[in-house]
């Protein structure tokens, strides 16, 4: 193989070809992998800091709620999505006006105030899933797949799907929906349950994704 590649590249010596071309190519590929991994770790770190600033863990514990996350990697760019989960509750964490530190559960309903303090009542009631599925007992992607199959999911444009029901609120790309429903499509999209530390990981394989 090396002899064939060397001849195509105009080299008489395989060793010279390996030294000048193949080895340089390998170094470049490894450098790109390291840069990609660094960017992914930076993105995860920023998402952690952002999440901790938005939500107090004690508030979650007091209301029997947890945080679930999944990471989706599309075209080499990582994105981290976070959700507040509980019995009958699967609510996406957005930072556009919610006072998550003051959230609470009343009569099984999720109450999250907003920062619109000029409103008559900033304490908004987002309800709960009447089926009372305990979303804490399932993984984040399992929950999303369940909701796609059992709740109304609307096309909101710009390649986004939205699900808004009592206790439920999240957006997801159309491509990710197809990936969840048919794992053989859109191979450039990687979905990973949880907040994974890629600093100590090796390779995400097809077999790992199927588990």
CSV table of C-alpha atoms in Angstrom, one decimal, residues 5-191:
chain,number,residue,atom,x,y,z
A,5,UNK,CA,1.0,5.6,-2.5
A,6,UNK,CA,4.7,6.6,-2.8
A,7,UNK,CA,4.7,6.0,-6.6
A,8,UNK,CA,1.5,8.0,-7.0
A,9,UNK,CA,3.1,10.9,-5.1
A,10,UNK,CA,6.2,10.7,-7.2
A,11,UNK,CA,8.5,9.2,-4.5
A,12,UNK,CA,11.1,6.6,-5.3
A,13,UNK,CA,11.7,5.7,-1.7
A,14,UNK,CA,8.8,4.5,0.6
A,15,UNK,CA,10.7,5.8,3.6
A,16,UNK,CA,10.9,9.3,2.1
A,17,UNK,CA,7.2,9.2,1.3
A,18,UNK,CA,6.4,8.1,4.9
A,19,UNK,CA,8.7,10.8,6.4
A,20,UNK,CA,7.5,13.6,4.1
A,21,UNK,CA,3.8,12.8,3.6
A,22,UNK,CA,2.3,10.0,5.6
A,23,UNK,CA,3.9,11.0,9.0
A,24,UNK,CA,3.1,14.7,8.4
A,25,UNK,CA,-0.5,13.8,7.6
A,26,UNK,CA,-0.8,11.7,10.8
A,27,UNK,CA,0.6,14.5,12.9
A,28,UNK,CA,-1.9,16.9,11.4
A,29,UNK,CA,-4.9,14.6,12.0
A,30,UNK,CA,-3.9,14.1,15.6
A,31,UNK,CA,-3.5,17.8,16.1
A,32,UNK,CA,-7.0,18.3,14.7
A,33,UNK,CA,-8.4,15.7,17.1
A,34,UNK,CA,-6.8,17.4,20.1
A,35,UNK,CA,-8.2,20.8,19.0
A,36,UNK,CA,-11.6,19.2,18.6
A,37,UNK,CA,-11.4,17.5,22.0
A,38,UNK,CA,-10.3,20.7,23.6
A,39,UNK,CA,-13.2,22.6,22.1
A,40,UNK,CA,-15.6,19.9,23.3
A,41,UNK,CA,-14.3,20.0,26.8
A,42,UNK,CA,-14.4,23.8,26.9
A,43,UNK,CA,-18.1,23.7,25.7
A,44,UNK,CA,-19.0,21.1,28.4
A,45,UNK,CA,-17.2,23.2,31.1
A,46,UNK,CA,-19.1,26.4,30.0
A,47,UNK,CA,-22.4,24.5,30.1
A,48,UNK,CA,-21.7,23.3,33.7
A,49,UNK,CA,-20.8,26.8,34.9
A,50,UNK,CA,-23.9,28.2,33.2
A,51,UNK,CA,-26.2,25.5,34.7
A,52,UNK,CA,-24.8,26.0,38.2
A,53,UNK,CA,-25.4,29.7,38.0
A,54,UNK,CA,-29.0,29.2,36.9
A,55,UNK,CA,-30.1,26.5,39.4
A,56,UNK,CA,-29.4,25.8,43.0
A,57,UNK,CA,-29.0,22.1,43.7
A,58,UNK,CA,-30.6,22.5,47.1
A,59,UNK,CA,-33.8,23.8,45.4
A,60,UNK,CA,-33.9,20.7,43.2
A,61,UNK,CA,-33.3,18.3,46.1
A,62,UNK,CA,-36.0,20.0,48.2
A,63,UNK,CA,-38.5,19.5,45.3
A,64,UNK,CA,-37.5,15.9,44.4
A,65,UNK,CA,-36.1,17.1,41.0
A,66,UNK,CA,-33.0,16.3,39.1
A,67,UNK,CA,-31.0,17.6,36.2
A,68,UNK,CA,-30.5,15.4,33.1
A,69,UNK,CA,-28.3,16.3,30.1
A,70,UNK,CA,-27.4,15.0,26.7
A,71,UNK,CA,-24.7,16.2,24.3
A,72,UNK,CA,-25.3,16.3,20.6
A,73,UNK,CA,-22.3,16.7,18.2
A,74,UNK,CA,-23.2,18.0,14.7
A,75,UNK,CA,-20.5,18.8,12.1
A,76,UNK,CA,-17.9,18.7,14.8
A,77,UNK,CA,-19.6,21.2,17.0
A,78,UNK,CA,-20.8,20.1,20.5
A,79,UNK,CA,-24.0,21.3,22.1
A,80,UNK,CA,-25.2,20.4,25.7
A,81,UNK,CA,-28.9,20.4,26.5
A,82,UNK,CA,-30.1,20.3,30.1
A,83,UNK,CA,-33.5,19.4,31.6
A,84,UNK,CA,-35.3,19.6,35.0
A,85,UNK,CA,-36.8,16.1,35.5
A,86,UNK,CA,-39.2,14.7,38.1
A,87,UNK,CA,-42.5,12.9,38.4
A,88,UNK,CA,-44.6,14.2,35.5
A,89,UNK,CA,-41.9,16.9,34.7
A,90,UNK,CA,-39.4,17.1,31.8
A,91,UNK,CA,-38.6,20.8,31.4
A,92,UNK,CA,-35.8,22.2,29.3
A,93,UNK,CA,-33.5,24.7,31.0
A,94,UNK,CA,-33.4,28.0,29.2
A,95,UNK,CA,-31.8,31.2,30.5
A,96,UNK,CA,-34.3,33.6,29.0
A,97,UNK,CA,-36.2,35.0,31.9
A,98,UNK,CA,-36.9,32.0,34.2
A,99,UNK,CA,-36.0,32.4,37.9
A,100,UNK,CA,-35.0,28.7,38.3
A,101,UNK,CA,-33.6,29.3,41.8
A,102,UNK,CA,-37.1,30.0,43.0
A,103,UNK,CA,-38.8,27.1,41.4
A,104,UNK,CA,-41.0,24.8,43.4
A,105,UNK,CA,-43.6,22.0,43.2
A,106,UNK,CA,-47.2,22.6,44.2
A,107,UNK,CA,-49.8,19.9,43.9
A,108,UNK,CA,-47.4,18.0,41.6
A,109,UNK,CA,-47.3,21.1,39.3
A,110,UNK,CA,-44.0,22.8,38.3
A,111,UNK,CA,-44.0,26.4,39.3
A,112,UNK,CA,-41.2,28.6,37.9
A,113,UNK,CA,-41.3,32.3,38.4
A,114,UNK,CA,-40.1,34.7,35.7
A,115,UNK,CA,-38.1,37.9,36.0
A,116,UNK,CA,-41.1,39.9,34.8
A,117,UNK,CA,-41.7,41.3,38.2
A,118,UNK,CA,-44.1,43.9,36.8
A,119,UNK,CA,-46.6,41.2,35.9
A,120,UNK,CA,-49.5,40.6,38.3
A,121,UNK,CA,-48.1,37.1,39.2
A,122,UNK,CA,-44.6,36.1,38.0
A,123,UNK,CA,-45.1,32.6,39.4
A,124,UNK,CA,-46.0,30.7,36.3
A,125,UNK,CA,-47.6,27.2,36.6
A,126,UNK,CA,-46.3,24.8,33.9
A,127,UNK,CA,-48.3,21.9,35.3
A,128,UNK,CA,-47.4,18.2,35.2
A,129,UNK,CA,-47.7,15.3,32.9
A,130,UNK,CA,-51.1,13.6,33.8
A,131,UNK,CA,-49.5,10.2,33.2
A,132,UNK,CA,-47.1,11.0,36.1
A,133,UNK,CA,-44.2,9.3,34.3
A,134,UNK,CA,-41.2,9.5,36.6
A,135,UNK,CA,-38.7,11.0,34.2
A,136,UNK,CA,-35.9,10.5,36.8
A,137,UNK,CA,-36.0,6.8,36.3
A,138,UNK,CA,-35.1,6.9,32.6
A,139,UNK,CA,-32.2,8.4,30.7
A,140,UNK,CA,-32.5,11.7,29.0
A,141,UNK,CA,-32.6,10.3,25.4
A,142,UNK,CA,-35.1,7.6,26.5
A,143,UNK,CA,-37.3,10.4,27.8
A,144,UNK,CA,-37.1,12.4,24.6
A,145,UNK,CA,-37.8,9.3,22.5
A,146,UNK,CA,-40.8,8.5,24.8
A,147,UNK,CA,-42.2,12.1,24.3
A,148,UNK,CA,-41.7,12.1,20.6
A,149,UNK,CA,-43.8,8.9,20.4
A,150,UNK,CA,-46.5,9.8,22.9
A,151,UNK,CA,-46.9,13.6,22.9
A,152,UNK,CA,-47.7,16.2,20.2
A,153,UNK,CA,-44.4,17.4,18.6
A,154,UNK,CA,-44.8,20.4,16.4
A,155,UNK,CA,-42.6,21.7,13.5
A,156,UNK,CA,-41.6,25.3,14.5
A,157,UNK,CA,-39.4,25.9,11.5
A,158,UNK,CA,-35.6,26.4,11.1
A,159,UNK,CA,-35.1,22.6,11.4
A,160,UNK,CA,-36.6,22.7,15.0
A,161,UNK,CA,-39.3,20.5,16.6
A,162,UNK,CA,-41.1,21.6,19.8
A,163,UNK,CA,-43.0,19.7,22.4
A,164,UNK,CA,-45.0,21.8,24.9
A,165,UNK,CA,-47.5,20.0,27.2
A,166,UNK,CA,-48.4,20.1,30.9
A,167,UNK,CA,-45.0,19.6,32.6
A,168,UNK,CA,-43.2,19.2,29.3
A,169,UNK,CA,-41.1,21.7,27.4
A,170,UNK,CA,-38.3,21.2,25.0
A,171,UNK,CA,-37.0,21.9,21.5
A,172,UNK,CA,-35.1,19.4,19.3
A,173,UNK,CA,-33.8,19.4,15.7
A,174,UNK,CA,-35.6,17.5,13.1
A,175,UNK,CA,-32.4,15.6,12.2
A,176,UNK,CA,-32.0,14.5,15.8
A,177,UNK,CA,-35.6,13.3,15.9
A,178,UNK,CA,-34.9,11.2,12.8
A,179,UNK,CA,-31.7,9.9,14.4
A,180,UNK,CA,-33.5,8.7,17.5
A,181,UNK,CA,-36.3,7.1,15.4
A,182,UNK,CA,-33.9,5.6,12.9
A,183,UNK,CA,-30.3,5.3,14.1
A,184,UNK,CA,-29.1,4.2,10.6
A,185,UNK,CA,-29.7,7.8,9.3
A,186,UNK,CA,-27.7,11.0,9.8
A,187,UNK,CA,-24.5,9.4,10.8
A,188,UNK,CA,-22.8,12.7,11.4
A,189,UNK,CA,-24.9,13.4,14.4
A,190,UNK,CA,-23.8,11.8,17.7
A,191,UNK,CA,-26.1,11.8,20.7
